[in-house]
CSV table of C-alpha atoms in Angstrom, one decimal:
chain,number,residue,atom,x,y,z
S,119,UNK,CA,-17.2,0.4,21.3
S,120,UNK,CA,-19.2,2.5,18.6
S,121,UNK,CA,-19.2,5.7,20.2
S,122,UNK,CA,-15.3,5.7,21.5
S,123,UNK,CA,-13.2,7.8,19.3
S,124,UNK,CA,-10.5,5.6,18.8
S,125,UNK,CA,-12.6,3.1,16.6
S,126,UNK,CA,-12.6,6.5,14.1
S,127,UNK,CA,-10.3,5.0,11.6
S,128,UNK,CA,-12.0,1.3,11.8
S,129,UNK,CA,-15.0,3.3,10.7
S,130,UNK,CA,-13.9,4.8,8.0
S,131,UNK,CA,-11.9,2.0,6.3
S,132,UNK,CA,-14.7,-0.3,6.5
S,133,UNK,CA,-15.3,-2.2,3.1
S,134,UNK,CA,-12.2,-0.3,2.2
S,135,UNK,CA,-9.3,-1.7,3.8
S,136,UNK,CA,-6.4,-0.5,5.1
S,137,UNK,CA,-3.7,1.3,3.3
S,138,UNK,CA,-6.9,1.3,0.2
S,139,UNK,CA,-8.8,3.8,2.5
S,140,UNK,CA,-5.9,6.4,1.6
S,141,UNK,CA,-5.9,5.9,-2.3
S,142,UNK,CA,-5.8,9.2,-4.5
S,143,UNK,CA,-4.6,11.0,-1.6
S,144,UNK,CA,-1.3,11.3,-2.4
S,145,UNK,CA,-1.1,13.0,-5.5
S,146,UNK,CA,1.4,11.9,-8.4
S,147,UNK,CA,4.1,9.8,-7.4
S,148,UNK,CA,7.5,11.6,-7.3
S,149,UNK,CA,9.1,8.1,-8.7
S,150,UNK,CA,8.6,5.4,-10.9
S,151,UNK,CA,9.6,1.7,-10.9
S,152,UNK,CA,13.2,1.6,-12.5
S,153,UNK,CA,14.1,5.3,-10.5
S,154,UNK,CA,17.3,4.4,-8.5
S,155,UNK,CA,16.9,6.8,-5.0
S,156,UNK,CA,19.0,7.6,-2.4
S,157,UNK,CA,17.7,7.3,1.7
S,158,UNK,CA,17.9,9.8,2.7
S,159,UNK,CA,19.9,9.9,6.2
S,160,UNK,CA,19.6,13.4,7.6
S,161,UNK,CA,16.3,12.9,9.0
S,162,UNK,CA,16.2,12.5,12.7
S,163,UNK,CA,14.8,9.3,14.1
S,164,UNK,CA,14.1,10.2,17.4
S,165,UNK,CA,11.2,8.2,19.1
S,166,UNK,CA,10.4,6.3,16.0
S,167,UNK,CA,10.8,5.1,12.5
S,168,UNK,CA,9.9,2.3,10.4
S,169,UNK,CA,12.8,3.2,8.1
S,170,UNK,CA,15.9,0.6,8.8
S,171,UNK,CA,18.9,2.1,9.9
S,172,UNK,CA,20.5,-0.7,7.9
S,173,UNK,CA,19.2,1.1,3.8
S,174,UNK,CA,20.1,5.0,5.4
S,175,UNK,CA,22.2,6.5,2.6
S,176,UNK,CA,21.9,3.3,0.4
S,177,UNK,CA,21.2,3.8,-3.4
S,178,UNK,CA,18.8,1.3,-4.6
S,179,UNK,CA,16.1,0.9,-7.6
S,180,UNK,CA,12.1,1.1,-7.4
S,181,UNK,CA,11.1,-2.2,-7.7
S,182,UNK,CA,7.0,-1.3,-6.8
S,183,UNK,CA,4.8,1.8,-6.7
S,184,UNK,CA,3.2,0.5,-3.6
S,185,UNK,CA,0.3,2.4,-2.1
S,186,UNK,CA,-0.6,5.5,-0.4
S,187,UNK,CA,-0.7,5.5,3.1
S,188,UNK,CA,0.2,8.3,5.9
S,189,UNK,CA,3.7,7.4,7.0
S,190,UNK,CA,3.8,5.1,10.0
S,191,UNK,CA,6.5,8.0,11.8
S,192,UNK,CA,2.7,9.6,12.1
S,193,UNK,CA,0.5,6.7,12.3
S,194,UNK,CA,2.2,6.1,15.3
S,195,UNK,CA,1.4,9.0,17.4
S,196,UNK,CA,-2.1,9.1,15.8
S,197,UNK,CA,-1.3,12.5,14.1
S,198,UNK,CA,-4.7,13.7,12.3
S,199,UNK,CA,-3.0,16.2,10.1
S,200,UNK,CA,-0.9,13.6,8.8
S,201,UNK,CA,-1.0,13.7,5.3
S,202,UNK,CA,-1.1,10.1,3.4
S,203,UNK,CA,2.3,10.1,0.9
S,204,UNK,CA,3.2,7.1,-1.7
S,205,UNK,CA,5.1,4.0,-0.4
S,206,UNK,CA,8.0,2.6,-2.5
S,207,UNK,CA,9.1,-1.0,-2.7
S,208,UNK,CA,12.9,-0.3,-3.2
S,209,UNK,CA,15.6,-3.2,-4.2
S,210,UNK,CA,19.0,-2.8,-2.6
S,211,UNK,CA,21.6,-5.1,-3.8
S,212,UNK,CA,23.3,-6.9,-0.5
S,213,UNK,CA,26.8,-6.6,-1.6
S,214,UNK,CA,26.5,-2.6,-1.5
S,215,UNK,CA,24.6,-2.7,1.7
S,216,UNK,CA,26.8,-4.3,3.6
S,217,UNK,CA,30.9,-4.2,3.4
S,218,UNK,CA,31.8,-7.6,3.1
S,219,UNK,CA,29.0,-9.5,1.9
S,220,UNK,CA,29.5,-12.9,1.8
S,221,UNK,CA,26.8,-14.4,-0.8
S,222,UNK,CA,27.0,-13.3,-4.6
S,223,UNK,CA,26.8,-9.6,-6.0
S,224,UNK,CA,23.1,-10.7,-7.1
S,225,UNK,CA,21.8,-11.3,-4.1
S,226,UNK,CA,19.1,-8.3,-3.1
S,227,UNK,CA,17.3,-7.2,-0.3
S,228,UNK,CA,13.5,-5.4,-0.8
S,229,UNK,CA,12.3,-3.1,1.9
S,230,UNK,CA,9.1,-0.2,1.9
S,231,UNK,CA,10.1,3.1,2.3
S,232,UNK,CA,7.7,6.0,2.1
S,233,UNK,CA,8.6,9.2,-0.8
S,234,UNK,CA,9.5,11.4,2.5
S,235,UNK,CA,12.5,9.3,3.0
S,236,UNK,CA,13.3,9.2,-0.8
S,237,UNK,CA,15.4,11.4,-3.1
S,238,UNK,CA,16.3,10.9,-6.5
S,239,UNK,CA,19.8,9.3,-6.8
S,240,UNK,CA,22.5,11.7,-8.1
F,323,UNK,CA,-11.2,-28.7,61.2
F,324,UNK,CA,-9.7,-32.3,60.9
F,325,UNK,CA,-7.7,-33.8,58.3
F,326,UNK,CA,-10.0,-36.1,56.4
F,327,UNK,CA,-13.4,-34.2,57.2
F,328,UNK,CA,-13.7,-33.2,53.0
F,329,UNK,CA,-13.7,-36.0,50.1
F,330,UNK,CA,-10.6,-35.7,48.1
F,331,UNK,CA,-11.8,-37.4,45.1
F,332,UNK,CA,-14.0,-34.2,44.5
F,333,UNK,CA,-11.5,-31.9,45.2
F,334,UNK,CA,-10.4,-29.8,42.3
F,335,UNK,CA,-6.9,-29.5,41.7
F,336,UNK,CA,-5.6,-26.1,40.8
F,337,UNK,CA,-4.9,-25.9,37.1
F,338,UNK,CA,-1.2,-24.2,37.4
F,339,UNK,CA,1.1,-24.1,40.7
F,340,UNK,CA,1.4,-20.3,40.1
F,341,UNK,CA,0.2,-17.7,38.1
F,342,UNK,CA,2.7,-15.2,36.4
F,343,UNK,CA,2.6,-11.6,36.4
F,344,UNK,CA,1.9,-11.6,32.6
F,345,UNK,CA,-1.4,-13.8,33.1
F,346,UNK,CA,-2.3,-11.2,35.8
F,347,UNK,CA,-1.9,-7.9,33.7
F,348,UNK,CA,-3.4,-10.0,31.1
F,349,UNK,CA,-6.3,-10.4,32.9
F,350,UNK,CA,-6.7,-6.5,34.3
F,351,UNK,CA,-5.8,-5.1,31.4
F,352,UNK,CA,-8.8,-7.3,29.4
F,353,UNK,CA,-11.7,-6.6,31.9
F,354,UNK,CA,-10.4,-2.8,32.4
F,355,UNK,CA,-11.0,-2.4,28.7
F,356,UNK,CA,-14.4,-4.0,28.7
F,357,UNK,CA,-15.4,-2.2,31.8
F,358,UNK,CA,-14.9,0.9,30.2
F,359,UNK,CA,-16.2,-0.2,26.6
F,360,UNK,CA,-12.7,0.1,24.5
F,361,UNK,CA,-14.2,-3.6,23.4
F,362,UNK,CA,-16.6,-6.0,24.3
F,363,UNK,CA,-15.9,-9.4,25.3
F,364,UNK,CA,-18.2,-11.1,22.3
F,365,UNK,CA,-15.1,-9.0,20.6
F,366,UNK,CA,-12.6,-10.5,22.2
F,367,UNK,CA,-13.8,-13.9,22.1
F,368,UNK,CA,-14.3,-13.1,17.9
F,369,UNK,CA,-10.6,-11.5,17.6
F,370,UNK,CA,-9.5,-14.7,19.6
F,371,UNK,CA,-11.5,-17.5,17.5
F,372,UNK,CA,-10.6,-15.9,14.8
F,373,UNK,CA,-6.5,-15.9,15.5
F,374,UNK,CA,-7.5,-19.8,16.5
F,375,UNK,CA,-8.4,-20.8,13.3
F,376,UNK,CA,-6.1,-19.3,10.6
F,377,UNK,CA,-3.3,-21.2,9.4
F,378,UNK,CA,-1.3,-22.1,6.6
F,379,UNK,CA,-3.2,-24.5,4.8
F,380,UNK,CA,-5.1,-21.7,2.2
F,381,UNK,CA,-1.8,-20.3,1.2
F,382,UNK,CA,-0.7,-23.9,0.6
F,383,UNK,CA,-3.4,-24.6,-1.4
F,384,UNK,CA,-3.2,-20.9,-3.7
F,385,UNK,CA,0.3,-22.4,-4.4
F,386,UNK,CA,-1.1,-25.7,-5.5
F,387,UNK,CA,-3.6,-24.2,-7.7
F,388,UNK,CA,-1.5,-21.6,-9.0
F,389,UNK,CA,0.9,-24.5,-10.2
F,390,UNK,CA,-1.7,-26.5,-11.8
F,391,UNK,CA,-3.8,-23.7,-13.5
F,392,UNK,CA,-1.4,-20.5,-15.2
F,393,UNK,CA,-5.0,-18.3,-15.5
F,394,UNK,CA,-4.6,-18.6,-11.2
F,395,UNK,CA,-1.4,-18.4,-11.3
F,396,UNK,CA,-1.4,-14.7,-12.6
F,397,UNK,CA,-4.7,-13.3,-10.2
F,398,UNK,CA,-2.8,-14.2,-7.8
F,399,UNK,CA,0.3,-12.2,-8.7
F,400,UNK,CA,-1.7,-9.1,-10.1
F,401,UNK,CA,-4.2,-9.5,-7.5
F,402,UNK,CA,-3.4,-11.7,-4.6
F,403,UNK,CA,-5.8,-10.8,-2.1
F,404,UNK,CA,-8.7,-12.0,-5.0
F,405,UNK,CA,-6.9,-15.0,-5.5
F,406,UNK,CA,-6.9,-15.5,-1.7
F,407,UNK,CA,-10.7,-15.7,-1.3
F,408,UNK,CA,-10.5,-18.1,-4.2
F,409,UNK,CA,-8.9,-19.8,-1.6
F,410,UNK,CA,-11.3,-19.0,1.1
F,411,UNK,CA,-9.4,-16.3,2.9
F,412,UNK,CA,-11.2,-12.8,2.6
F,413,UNK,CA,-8.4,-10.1,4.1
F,414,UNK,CA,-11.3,-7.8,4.9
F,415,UNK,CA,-11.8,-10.2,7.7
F,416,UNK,CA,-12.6,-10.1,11.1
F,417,UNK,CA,-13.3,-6.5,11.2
F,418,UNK,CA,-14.6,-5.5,7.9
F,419,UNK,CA,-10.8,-3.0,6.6
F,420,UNK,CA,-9.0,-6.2,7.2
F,421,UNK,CA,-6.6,-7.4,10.6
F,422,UNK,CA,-5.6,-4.0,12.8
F,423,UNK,CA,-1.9,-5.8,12.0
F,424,UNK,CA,-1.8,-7.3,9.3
F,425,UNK,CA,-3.8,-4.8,6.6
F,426,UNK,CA,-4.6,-5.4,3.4
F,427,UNK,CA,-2.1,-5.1,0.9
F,428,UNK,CA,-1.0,-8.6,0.2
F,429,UNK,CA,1.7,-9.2,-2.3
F,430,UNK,CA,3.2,-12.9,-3.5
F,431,UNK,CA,6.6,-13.4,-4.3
F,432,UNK,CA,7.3,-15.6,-7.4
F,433,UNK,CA,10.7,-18.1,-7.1
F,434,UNK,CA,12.4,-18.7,-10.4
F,435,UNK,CA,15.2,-20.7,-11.6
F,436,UNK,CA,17.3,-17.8,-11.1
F,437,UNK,CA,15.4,-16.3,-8.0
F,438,UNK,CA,14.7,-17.2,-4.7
F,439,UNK,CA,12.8,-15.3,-2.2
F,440,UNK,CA,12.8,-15.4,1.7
F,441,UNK,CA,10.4,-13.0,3.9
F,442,UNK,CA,11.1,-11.2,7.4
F,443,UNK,CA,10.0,-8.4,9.0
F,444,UNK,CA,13.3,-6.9,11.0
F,445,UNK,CA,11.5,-4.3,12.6
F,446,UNK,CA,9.1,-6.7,14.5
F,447,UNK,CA,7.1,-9.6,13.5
F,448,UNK,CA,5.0,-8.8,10.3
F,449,UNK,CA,3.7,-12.0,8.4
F,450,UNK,CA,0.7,-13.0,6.1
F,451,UNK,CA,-1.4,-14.2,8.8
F,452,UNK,CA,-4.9,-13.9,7.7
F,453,UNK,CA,-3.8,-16.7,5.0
F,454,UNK,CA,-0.7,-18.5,6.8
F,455,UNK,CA,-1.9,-18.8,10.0
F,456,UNK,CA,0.5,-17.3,13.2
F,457,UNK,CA,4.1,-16.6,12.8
F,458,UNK,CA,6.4,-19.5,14.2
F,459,UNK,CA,8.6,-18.4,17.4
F,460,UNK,CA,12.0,-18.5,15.5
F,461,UNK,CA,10.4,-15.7,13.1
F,462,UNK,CA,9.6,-13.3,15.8
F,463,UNK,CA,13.6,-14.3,17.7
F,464,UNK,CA,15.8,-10.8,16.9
F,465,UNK,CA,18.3,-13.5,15.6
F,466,UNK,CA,16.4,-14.3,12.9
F,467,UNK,CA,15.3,-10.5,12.3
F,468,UNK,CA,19.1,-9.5,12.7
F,469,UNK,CA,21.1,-12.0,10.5
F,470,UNK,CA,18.5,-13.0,7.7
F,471,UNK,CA,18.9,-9.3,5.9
F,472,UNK,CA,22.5,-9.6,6.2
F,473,UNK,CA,23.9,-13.5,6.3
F,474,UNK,CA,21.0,-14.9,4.5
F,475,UNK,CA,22.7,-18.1,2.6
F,476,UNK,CA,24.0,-18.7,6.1
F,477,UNK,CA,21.0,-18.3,7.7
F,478,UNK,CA,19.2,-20.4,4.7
F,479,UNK,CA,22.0,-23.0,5.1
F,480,UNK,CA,21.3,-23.5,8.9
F,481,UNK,CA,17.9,-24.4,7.5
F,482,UNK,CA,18.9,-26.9,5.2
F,483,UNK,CA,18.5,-25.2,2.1
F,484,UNK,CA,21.5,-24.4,0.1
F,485,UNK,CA,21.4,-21.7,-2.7
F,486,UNK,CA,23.9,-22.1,-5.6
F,487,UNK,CA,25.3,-19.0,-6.8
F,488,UNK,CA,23.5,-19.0,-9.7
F,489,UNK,CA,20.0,-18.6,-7.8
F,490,UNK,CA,19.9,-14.9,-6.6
F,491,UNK,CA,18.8,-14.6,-2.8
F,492,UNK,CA,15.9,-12.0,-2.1
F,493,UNK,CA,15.3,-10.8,1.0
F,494,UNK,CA,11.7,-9.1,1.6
F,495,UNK,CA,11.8,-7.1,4.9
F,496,UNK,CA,7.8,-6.3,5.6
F,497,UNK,CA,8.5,-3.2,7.3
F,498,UNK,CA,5.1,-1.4,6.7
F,499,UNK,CA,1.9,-2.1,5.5
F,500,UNK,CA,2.7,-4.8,3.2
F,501,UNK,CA,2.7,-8.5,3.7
F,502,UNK,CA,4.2,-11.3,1.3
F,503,UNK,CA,4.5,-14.4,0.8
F,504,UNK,CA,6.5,-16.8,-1.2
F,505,UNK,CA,5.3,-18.5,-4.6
F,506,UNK,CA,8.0,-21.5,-4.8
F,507,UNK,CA,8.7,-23.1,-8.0
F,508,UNK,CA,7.0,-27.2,-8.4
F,509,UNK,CA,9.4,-29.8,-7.5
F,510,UNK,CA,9.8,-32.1,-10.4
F,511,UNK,CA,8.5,-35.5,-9.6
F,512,UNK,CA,5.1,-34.5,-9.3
F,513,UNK,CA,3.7,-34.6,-12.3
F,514,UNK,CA,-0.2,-35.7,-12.5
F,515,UNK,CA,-0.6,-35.0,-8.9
F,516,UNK,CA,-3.8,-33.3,-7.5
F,517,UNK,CA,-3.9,-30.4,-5.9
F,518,UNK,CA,-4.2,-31.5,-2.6
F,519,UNK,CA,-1.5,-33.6,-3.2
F,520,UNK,CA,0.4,-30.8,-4.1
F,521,UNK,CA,-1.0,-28.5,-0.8
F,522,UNK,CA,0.6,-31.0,1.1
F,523,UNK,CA,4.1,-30.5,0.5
F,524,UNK,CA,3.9,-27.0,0.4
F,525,UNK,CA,4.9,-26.4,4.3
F,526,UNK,CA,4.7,-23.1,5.8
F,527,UNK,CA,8.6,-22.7,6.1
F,528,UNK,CA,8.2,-22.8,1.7
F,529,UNK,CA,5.8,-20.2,2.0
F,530,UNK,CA,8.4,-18.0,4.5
F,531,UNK,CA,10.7,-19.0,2.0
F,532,UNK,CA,13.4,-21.2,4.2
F,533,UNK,CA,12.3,-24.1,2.3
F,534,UNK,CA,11.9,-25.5,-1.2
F,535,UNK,CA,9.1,-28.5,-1.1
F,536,UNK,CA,10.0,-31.7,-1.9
F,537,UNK,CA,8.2,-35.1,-2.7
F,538,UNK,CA,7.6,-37.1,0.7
F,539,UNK,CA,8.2,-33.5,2.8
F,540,UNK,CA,4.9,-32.7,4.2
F,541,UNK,CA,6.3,-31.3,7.5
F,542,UNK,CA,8.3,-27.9,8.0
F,543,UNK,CA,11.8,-28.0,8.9
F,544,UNK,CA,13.5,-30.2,11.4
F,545,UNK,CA,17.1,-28.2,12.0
F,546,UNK,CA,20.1,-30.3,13.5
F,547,UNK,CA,20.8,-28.8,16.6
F,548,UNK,CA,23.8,-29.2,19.1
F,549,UNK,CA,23.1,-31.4,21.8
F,550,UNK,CA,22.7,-30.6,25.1
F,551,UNK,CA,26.4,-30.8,26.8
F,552,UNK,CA,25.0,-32.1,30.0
F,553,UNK,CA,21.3,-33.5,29.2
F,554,UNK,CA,19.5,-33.8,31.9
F,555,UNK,CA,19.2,-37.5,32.0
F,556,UNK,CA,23.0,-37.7,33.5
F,557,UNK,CA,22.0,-35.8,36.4
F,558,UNK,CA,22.4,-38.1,39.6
């Protein structure tokens, strides 16, 4: 399978890994672990996303700078012009996630969410 | 053609009664893609061997060693995919950038007193499987991927494992390139124990993070469930 074009990416991430192929691609990250955000929920979702619907419009916290990696809404449809952007471990506390929450006001949820998706909270 | 004229004790029986439309695609949809040279079948047979003989027993021993030795301990939190080979799992592996699925950017959880972490991915099925081995059914149900980000003491509870309030509940949702796994606190009762010992009690449902291990547990959970209201053994 050398010469097929869809092995491309296993060729270049070789001894690299995979989102560590994309490093330094993504310039300076727009936030930093503490920075509460906002999801932003105007985007359109249409075909795909790996954002949940479940955090759209949710405030939470960085908890983790994660990597750089193109963002899987272009991965997906094997967009070369896709342009890698950083990835965001964000902490959401349950209580304000969902109306009603039945465990304590402690309790959190952590979920990735790449800087596209991501605005600085008010 | 009489009845008898072929010996029946060398006649092979056919492995199944009926083969289902998913083992025929299966099949077509495998030899298409080695006809045409998307893969080979050495490949296949590599990618398969290879999903054969992961399982959970490396991360069980990382946890073990990270208990009994605080220098691990913290590799393994700053830099858990070292600490992994330490372990004998290399997340490079098979291919040389790691699993198509599972990538390479490995993170571990750490339980506290005062924290307790549980992993899912709601999107699909995401887990650590280059160190723990395939994901059980129940992880991959929507049930499971539905209720755990928003009931999870209930879901926990249904599990066995009760969280006072005092412990905060975090749910991990892998839904990218990230996978995690959970570093559980040591029950007390074994101290001076080896580190297999130790492995041994550290089931895959503590490393998902749906149980705590226990002295004399060495198995993953056994849930009560309701019994059948008609079993079959009172059928006429």
């Amino acid at each position: 399978g050398s010469g097929v074009k869809r092995n491309s990416h296993h060729l270049h991430a070789v001894g690299k890994g995979d989102p560590q192929v994309y490093a330094g691609q993504a310039g300076t990250p727009a936030f930093r672990v503490g920075d509460r955000v906002v999801v932003r929920d105007e985007l359109p979702v249409l075909f795909y996303t790996r954002t949940p619907e479940y955090v759209r419009g949710a405030t939470g916290e960085i908890a983790a700078v994660a990597y750089e990696s193109p963002a899987a809404e272009d991965e997906t449809w094997d967009r070369p012009d896709a342009a890698p952007e950083w990835f965001y471990v964000v902490r959401f506390t349950m209580a304000q996630l969902w109306h009603g929450y039945t465990g304590t006001s402690a309790d959190t949820l952590q979920t990735e969410i790449p800087e596209h998706w991501l605005r600085a909270a008010g | 053609m009489t009845e008898h004229d072929h010996d029946h004790e060398r006649t092979v029986a056919p492995m199944v009664d009926e083969i289902t439309d998913f083992e025929v695609l299966e099949v077509a949809l495998r030899e298409l893609c080695i006809e045409k040279g998307i893969f080979t079948a050495a490949e296949h047979r590599r990618f398969t061997e290879f999903a054969e003989q992961i399982g959970p027993t490396p991360a069980a021993h990382l946890v073990a060693r990270a208990w009994l030795d605080p220098e691990f301990k913290a590799l393994a939190l700053a830099e858990p995919m070292a600490a992994s080979k330490a372990v004998g799992v290399d997340w490079m592996e098979p291919t040389g950038f790691g699993t198509p699925s599972d990538f390479t950017a490995f993170q571990i959880l750490e339980d506290t007193p005062n924290l307790h972490h549980v992993i899912v991915c709601a999107l699909c099925s995401c887990y650590p499987r280059p160190i723990l081995g395939n994901s059980p059914e129940w992880y991959r149900t929507p049930n499971y991927r539905r209720r755990l980000v928003r009931w999870p003491r209930q879901v926990l509870a249904e599990f066995g494992l009760y969280l006072p309030d005092d412990v905060e509940v975090r749910v991990q949702d892998s839904n990218q390139k990230h996978r995690f796994m959970v570093l559980p606190m040591r029950p007390e009762g074994t101290e001076g124990w080896t580190e297999d010992q130790l492995a041994e009690i550290v089931t895959r449902d503590c490393l998902i993070g749906v149980a705590l291990p226990k002295v004399g547990v060495r198995t993953n959970v056994i849930t009560d469930t309701r019994p059948a209201v008609h079993p079959v053994a009172d059928r006429p």
